Coordinates of C-alpha atoms in Angstrom, one line a residue:
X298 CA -1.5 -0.2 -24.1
X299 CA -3.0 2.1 -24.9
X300 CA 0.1 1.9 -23.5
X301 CA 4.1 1.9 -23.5
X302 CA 6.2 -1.3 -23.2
X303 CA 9.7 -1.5 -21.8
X304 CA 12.1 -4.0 -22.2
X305 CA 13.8 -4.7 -18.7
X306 CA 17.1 -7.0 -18.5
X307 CA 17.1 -8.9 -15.3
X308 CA 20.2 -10.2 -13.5
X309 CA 21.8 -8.2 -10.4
X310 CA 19.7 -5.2 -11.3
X311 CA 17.1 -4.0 -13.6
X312 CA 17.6 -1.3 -16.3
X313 CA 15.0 -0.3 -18.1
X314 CA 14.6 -0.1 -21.6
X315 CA 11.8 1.3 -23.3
X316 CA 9.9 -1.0 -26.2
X317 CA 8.0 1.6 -27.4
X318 CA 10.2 4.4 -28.4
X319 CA 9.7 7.7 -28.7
X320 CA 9.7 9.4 -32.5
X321 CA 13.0 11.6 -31.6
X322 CA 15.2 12.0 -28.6
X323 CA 14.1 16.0 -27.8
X324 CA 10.2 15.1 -27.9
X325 CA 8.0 14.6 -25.1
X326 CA 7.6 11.2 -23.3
X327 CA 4.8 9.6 -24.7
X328 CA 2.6 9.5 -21.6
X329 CA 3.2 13.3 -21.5
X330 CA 2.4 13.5 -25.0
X331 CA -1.1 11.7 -24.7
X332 CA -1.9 13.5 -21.6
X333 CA -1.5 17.1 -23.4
X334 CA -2.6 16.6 -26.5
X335 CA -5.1 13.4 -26.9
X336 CA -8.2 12.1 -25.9
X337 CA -7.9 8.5 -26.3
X338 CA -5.2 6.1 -27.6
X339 CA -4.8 2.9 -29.7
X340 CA -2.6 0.1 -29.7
X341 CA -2.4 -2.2 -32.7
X342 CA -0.5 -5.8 -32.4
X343 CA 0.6 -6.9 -36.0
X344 CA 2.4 -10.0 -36.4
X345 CA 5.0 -9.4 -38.3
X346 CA 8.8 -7.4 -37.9
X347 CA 9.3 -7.1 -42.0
X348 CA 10.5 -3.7 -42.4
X349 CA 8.9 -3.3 -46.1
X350 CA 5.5 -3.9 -44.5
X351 CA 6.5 -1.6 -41.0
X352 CA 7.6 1.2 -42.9
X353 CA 3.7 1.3 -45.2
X354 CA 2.3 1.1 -42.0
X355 CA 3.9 3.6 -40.4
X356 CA 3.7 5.8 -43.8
X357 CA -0.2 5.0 -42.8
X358 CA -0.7 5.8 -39.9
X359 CA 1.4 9.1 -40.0
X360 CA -0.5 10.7 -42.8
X361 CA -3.8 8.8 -43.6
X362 CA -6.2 10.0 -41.1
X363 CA -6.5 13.9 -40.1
X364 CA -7.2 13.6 -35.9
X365 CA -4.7 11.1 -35.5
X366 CA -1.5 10.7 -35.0
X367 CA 1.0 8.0 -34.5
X368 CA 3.2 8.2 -31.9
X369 CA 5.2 5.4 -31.2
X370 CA 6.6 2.3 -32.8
X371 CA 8.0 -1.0 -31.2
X372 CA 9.1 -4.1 -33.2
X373 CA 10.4 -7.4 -31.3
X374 CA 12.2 -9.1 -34.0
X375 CA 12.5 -12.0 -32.2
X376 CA 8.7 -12.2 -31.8
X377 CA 8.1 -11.0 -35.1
X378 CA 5.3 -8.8 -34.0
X379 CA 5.2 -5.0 -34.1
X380 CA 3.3 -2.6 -32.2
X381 CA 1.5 0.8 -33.3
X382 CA 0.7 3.5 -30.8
X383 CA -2.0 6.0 -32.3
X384 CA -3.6 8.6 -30.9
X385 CA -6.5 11.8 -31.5
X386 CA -10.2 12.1 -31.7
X387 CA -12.0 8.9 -31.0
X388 CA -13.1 8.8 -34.6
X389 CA -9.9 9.5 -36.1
X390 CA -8.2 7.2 -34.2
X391 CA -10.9 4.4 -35.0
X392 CA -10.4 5.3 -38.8
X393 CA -6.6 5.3 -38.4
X394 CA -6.5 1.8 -36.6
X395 CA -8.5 0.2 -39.0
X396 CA -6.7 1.3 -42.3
X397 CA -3.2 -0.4 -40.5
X398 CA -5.4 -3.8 -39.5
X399 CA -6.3 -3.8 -43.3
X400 CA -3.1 -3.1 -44.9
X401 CA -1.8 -5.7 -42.4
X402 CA -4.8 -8.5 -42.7
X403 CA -4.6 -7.8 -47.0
X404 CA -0.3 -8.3 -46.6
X405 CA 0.7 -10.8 -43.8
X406 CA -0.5 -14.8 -43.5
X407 CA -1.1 -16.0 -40.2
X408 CA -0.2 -19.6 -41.2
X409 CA 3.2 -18.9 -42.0
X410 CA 4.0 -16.8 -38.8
X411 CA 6.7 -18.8 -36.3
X412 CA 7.2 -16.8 -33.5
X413 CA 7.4 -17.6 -29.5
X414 CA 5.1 -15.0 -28.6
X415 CA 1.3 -16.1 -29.0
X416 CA -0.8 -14.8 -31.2
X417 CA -4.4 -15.6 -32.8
X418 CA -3.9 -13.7 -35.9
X419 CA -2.1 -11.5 -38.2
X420 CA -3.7 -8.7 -36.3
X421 CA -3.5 -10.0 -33.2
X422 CA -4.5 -7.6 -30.5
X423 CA -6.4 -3.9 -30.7
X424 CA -6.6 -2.0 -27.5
X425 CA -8.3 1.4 -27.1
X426 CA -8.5 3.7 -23.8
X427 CA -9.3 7.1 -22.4
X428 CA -6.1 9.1 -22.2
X429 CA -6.6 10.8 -19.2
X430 CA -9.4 10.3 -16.9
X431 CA -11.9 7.2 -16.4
X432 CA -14.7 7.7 -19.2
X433 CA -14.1 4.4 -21.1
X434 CA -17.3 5.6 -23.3
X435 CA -15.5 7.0 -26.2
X436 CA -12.6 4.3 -26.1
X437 CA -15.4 1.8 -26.1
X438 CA -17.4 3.3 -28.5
X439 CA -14.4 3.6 -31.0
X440 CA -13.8 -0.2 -30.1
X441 CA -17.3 -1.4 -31.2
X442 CA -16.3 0.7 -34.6
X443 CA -13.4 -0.7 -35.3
X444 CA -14.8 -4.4 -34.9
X445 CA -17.3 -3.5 -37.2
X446 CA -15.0 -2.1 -39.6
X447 CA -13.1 -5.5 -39.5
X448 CA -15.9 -7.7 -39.6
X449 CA -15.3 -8.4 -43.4
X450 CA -12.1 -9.2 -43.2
X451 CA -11.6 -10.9 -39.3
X452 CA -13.3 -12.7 -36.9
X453 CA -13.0 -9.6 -33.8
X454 CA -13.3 -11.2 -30.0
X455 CA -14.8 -8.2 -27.9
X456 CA -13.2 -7.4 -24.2
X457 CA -13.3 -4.9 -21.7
X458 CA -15.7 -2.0 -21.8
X459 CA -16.6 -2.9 -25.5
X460 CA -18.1 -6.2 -24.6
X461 CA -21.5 -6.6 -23.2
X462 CA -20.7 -8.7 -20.3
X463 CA -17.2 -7.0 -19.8
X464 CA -15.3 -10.1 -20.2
X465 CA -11.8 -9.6 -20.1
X466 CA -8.5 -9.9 -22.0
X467 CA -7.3 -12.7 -20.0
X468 CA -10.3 -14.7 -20.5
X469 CA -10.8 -13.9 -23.9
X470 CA -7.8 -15.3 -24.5
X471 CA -7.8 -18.1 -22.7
X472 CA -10.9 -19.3 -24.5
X473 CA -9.1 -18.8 -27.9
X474 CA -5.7 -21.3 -28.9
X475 CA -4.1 -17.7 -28.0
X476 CA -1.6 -19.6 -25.5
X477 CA -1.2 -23.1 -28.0
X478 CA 0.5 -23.1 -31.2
X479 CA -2.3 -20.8 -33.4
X480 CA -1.2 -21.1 -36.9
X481 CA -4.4 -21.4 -39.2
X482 CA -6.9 -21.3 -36.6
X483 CA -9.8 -18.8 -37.8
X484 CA -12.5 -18.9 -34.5
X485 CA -13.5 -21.1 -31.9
X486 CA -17.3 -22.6 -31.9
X487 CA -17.4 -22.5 -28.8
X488 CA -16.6 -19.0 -28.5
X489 CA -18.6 -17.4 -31.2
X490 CA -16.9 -13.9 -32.7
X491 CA -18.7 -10.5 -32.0
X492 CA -17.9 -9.5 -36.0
X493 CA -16.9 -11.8 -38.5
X494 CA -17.0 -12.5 -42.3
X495 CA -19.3 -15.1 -43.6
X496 CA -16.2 -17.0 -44.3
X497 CA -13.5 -16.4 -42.0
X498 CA -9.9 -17.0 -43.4
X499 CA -7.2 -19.4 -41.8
X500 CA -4.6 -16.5 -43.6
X501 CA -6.0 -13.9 -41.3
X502 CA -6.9 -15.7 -38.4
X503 CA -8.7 -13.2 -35.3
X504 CA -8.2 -10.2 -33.9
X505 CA -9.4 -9.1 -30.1
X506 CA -10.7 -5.9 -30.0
X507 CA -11.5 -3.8 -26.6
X508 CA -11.7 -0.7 -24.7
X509 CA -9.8 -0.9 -21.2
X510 CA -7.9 1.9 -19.0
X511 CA -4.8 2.7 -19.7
X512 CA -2.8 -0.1 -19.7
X513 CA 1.4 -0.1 -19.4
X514 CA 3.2 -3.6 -21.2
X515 CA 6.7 -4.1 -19.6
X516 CA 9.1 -7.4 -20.8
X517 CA 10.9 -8.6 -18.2
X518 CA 14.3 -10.2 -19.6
X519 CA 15.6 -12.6 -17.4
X520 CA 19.0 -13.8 -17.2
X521 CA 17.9 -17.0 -17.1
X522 CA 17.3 -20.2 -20.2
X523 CA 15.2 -22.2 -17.0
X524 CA 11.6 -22.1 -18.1
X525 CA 10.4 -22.8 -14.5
X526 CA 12.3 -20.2 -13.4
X527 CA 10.2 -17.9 -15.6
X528 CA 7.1 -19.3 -15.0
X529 CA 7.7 -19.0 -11.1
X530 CA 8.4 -14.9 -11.4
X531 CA 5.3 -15.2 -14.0
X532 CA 3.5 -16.6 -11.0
X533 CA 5.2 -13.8 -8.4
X534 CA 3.4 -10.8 -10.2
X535 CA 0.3 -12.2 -11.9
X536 CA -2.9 -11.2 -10.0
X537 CA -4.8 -14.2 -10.7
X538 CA -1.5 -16.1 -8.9
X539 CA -1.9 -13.8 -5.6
X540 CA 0.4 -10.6 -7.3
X541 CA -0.4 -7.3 -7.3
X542 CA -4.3 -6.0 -8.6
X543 CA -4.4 -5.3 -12.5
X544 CA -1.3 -7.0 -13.6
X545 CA -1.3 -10.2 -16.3
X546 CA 2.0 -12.2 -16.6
X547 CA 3.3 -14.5 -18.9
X548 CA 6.7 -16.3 -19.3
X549 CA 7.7 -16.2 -23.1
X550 CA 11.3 -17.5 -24.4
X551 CA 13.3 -14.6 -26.2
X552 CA 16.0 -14.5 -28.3
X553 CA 19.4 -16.9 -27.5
X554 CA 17.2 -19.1 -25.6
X555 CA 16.4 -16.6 -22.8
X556 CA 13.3 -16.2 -21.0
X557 CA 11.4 -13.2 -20.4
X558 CA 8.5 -12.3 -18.4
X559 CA 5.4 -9.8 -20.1
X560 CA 3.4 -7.9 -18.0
X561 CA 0.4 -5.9 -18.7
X562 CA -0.5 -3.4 -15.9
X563 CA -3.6 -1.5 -15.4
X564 CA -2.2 2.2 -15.2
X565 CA -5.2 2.5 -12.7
X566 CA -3.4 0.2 -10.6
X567 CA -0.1 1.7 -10.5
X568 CA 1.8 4.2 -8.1
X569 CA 4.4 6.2 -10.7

């Protein structure tokens, strides 16, 4: 994301099940919705399912920012993270993402968050992308602004089109605790943040911040409590494992004990 997640249940057969819902049964799909309307989206990762907290951000993104507009809300309780799909002008959506970061960096505390899903901070993850087309200028120009609006409150890791070097996701994260038990960890010295506070805060923890194309997040729930099992179909679609082009995997345990697989798909990549 800028994206749409679904929750899959895998046995016998697969049925989908969106994760990203859309705001009422007779409105368009949200691709449809971003495609007609927007020019590029946002996806913010906050770590946290507390309704209190979800419904002021939601309250926020719905009203506090003319040009934007959220369109989507999914929360994995099991996970206890939440994710925010907004969309508009590049500048509006910029302003709009930061004002939920900051209401979730000022509320949330990184240190008490227990959860299976990683996670590097309270704010975990920002991703920004053109909504239709290729021009990843605006997307990563909105990045660069919203890592700069953050950099008094969390150390931002840059990726994609909003870093120099173009590093990615993947390897962002792999240079960060992202995949190890996180709790308290503010940055890495040997991975220097692109914005950060004179004193970063183990409360906060980081946030990675980047401009990508569109990208589609699908949980795969597997009928299965065999953690090899999950890594193996991890393995089966991952690119950097010899799957498909554009397409991260990673075997997580769900609620009852269940695994899943997440998968994070380059739209670019995809036939639909």
């Amino acid at each position: 994301r800028p994206s749409f997640s679904g929750k899959t249940e895998c046995a016998s057969e697969v049925v989908a099940r969106p994760s990203v819902a859309p705001p009422s049964s007779t409105s368009l799909q949200p691709m449809q919705q971003l495609k007609a309307l927007e020019r590029i989206a946002a996806i913010v990762y906050v770590s946290t399912a507390a309704p209190g907290l979800l419904r002021r951000l939601k309250q926020l993104a719905m009203s506090g920012t003319p040009g934007a507009r959220l369109l989507t809300v999914f929360t994995d309780e099991p996970y206890a993270r939440t994710s925010l799909l907004i969309a508009g002008e590049p500048s509006a959506v910029a302003a709009a993402t930061v004002s939920v970061a900051l209401l979730a960096a000022a509320e949330l505390d990184q240190r008490e968050h227990v959860a299976t899903h990683p996670c590097i901070g309270v704010v975990d993850h920002i991703s920004l992308s053109p909504v239709d087309g290729d021009d990843l200028a605006p997307a990563a120009a909105a990045a660069l602004d919203v890592g700069a609006s953050l950099a008094h409150t969390v150390p931002v890791y840059l990726y994609g089109a909003a870093h120099p070097a173009g590093r990615t996701l993947a390897t962002t994260r792999r240079l960060t605790p992202y995949f190890k038990a996180a709790a308290g960890w503010t940055a890495a010295p040997e991975l220097p943040a692109d914005f950060a506070p004179a004193e970063p805060s183990a409360r906060t923890g980081a946030c990675c911040v980047g401009a990508t194309p569109l990208v589609l997040n699908y949980n795969l729930l597997l009928d299965t409590t065999d953690a090899a099992a999950a890594r193996a179909v991890a393995d089966a679609v991952r690119s950097r494992s010899g799957g498909p082009p554009g397409v991260e995997a990673l075997a997580l345990q769900h609620d009852g004990g269940r695994y899943e697989v997440a998968v994070r798909a380059l739209y670019q990549h995809l036939e639909l």
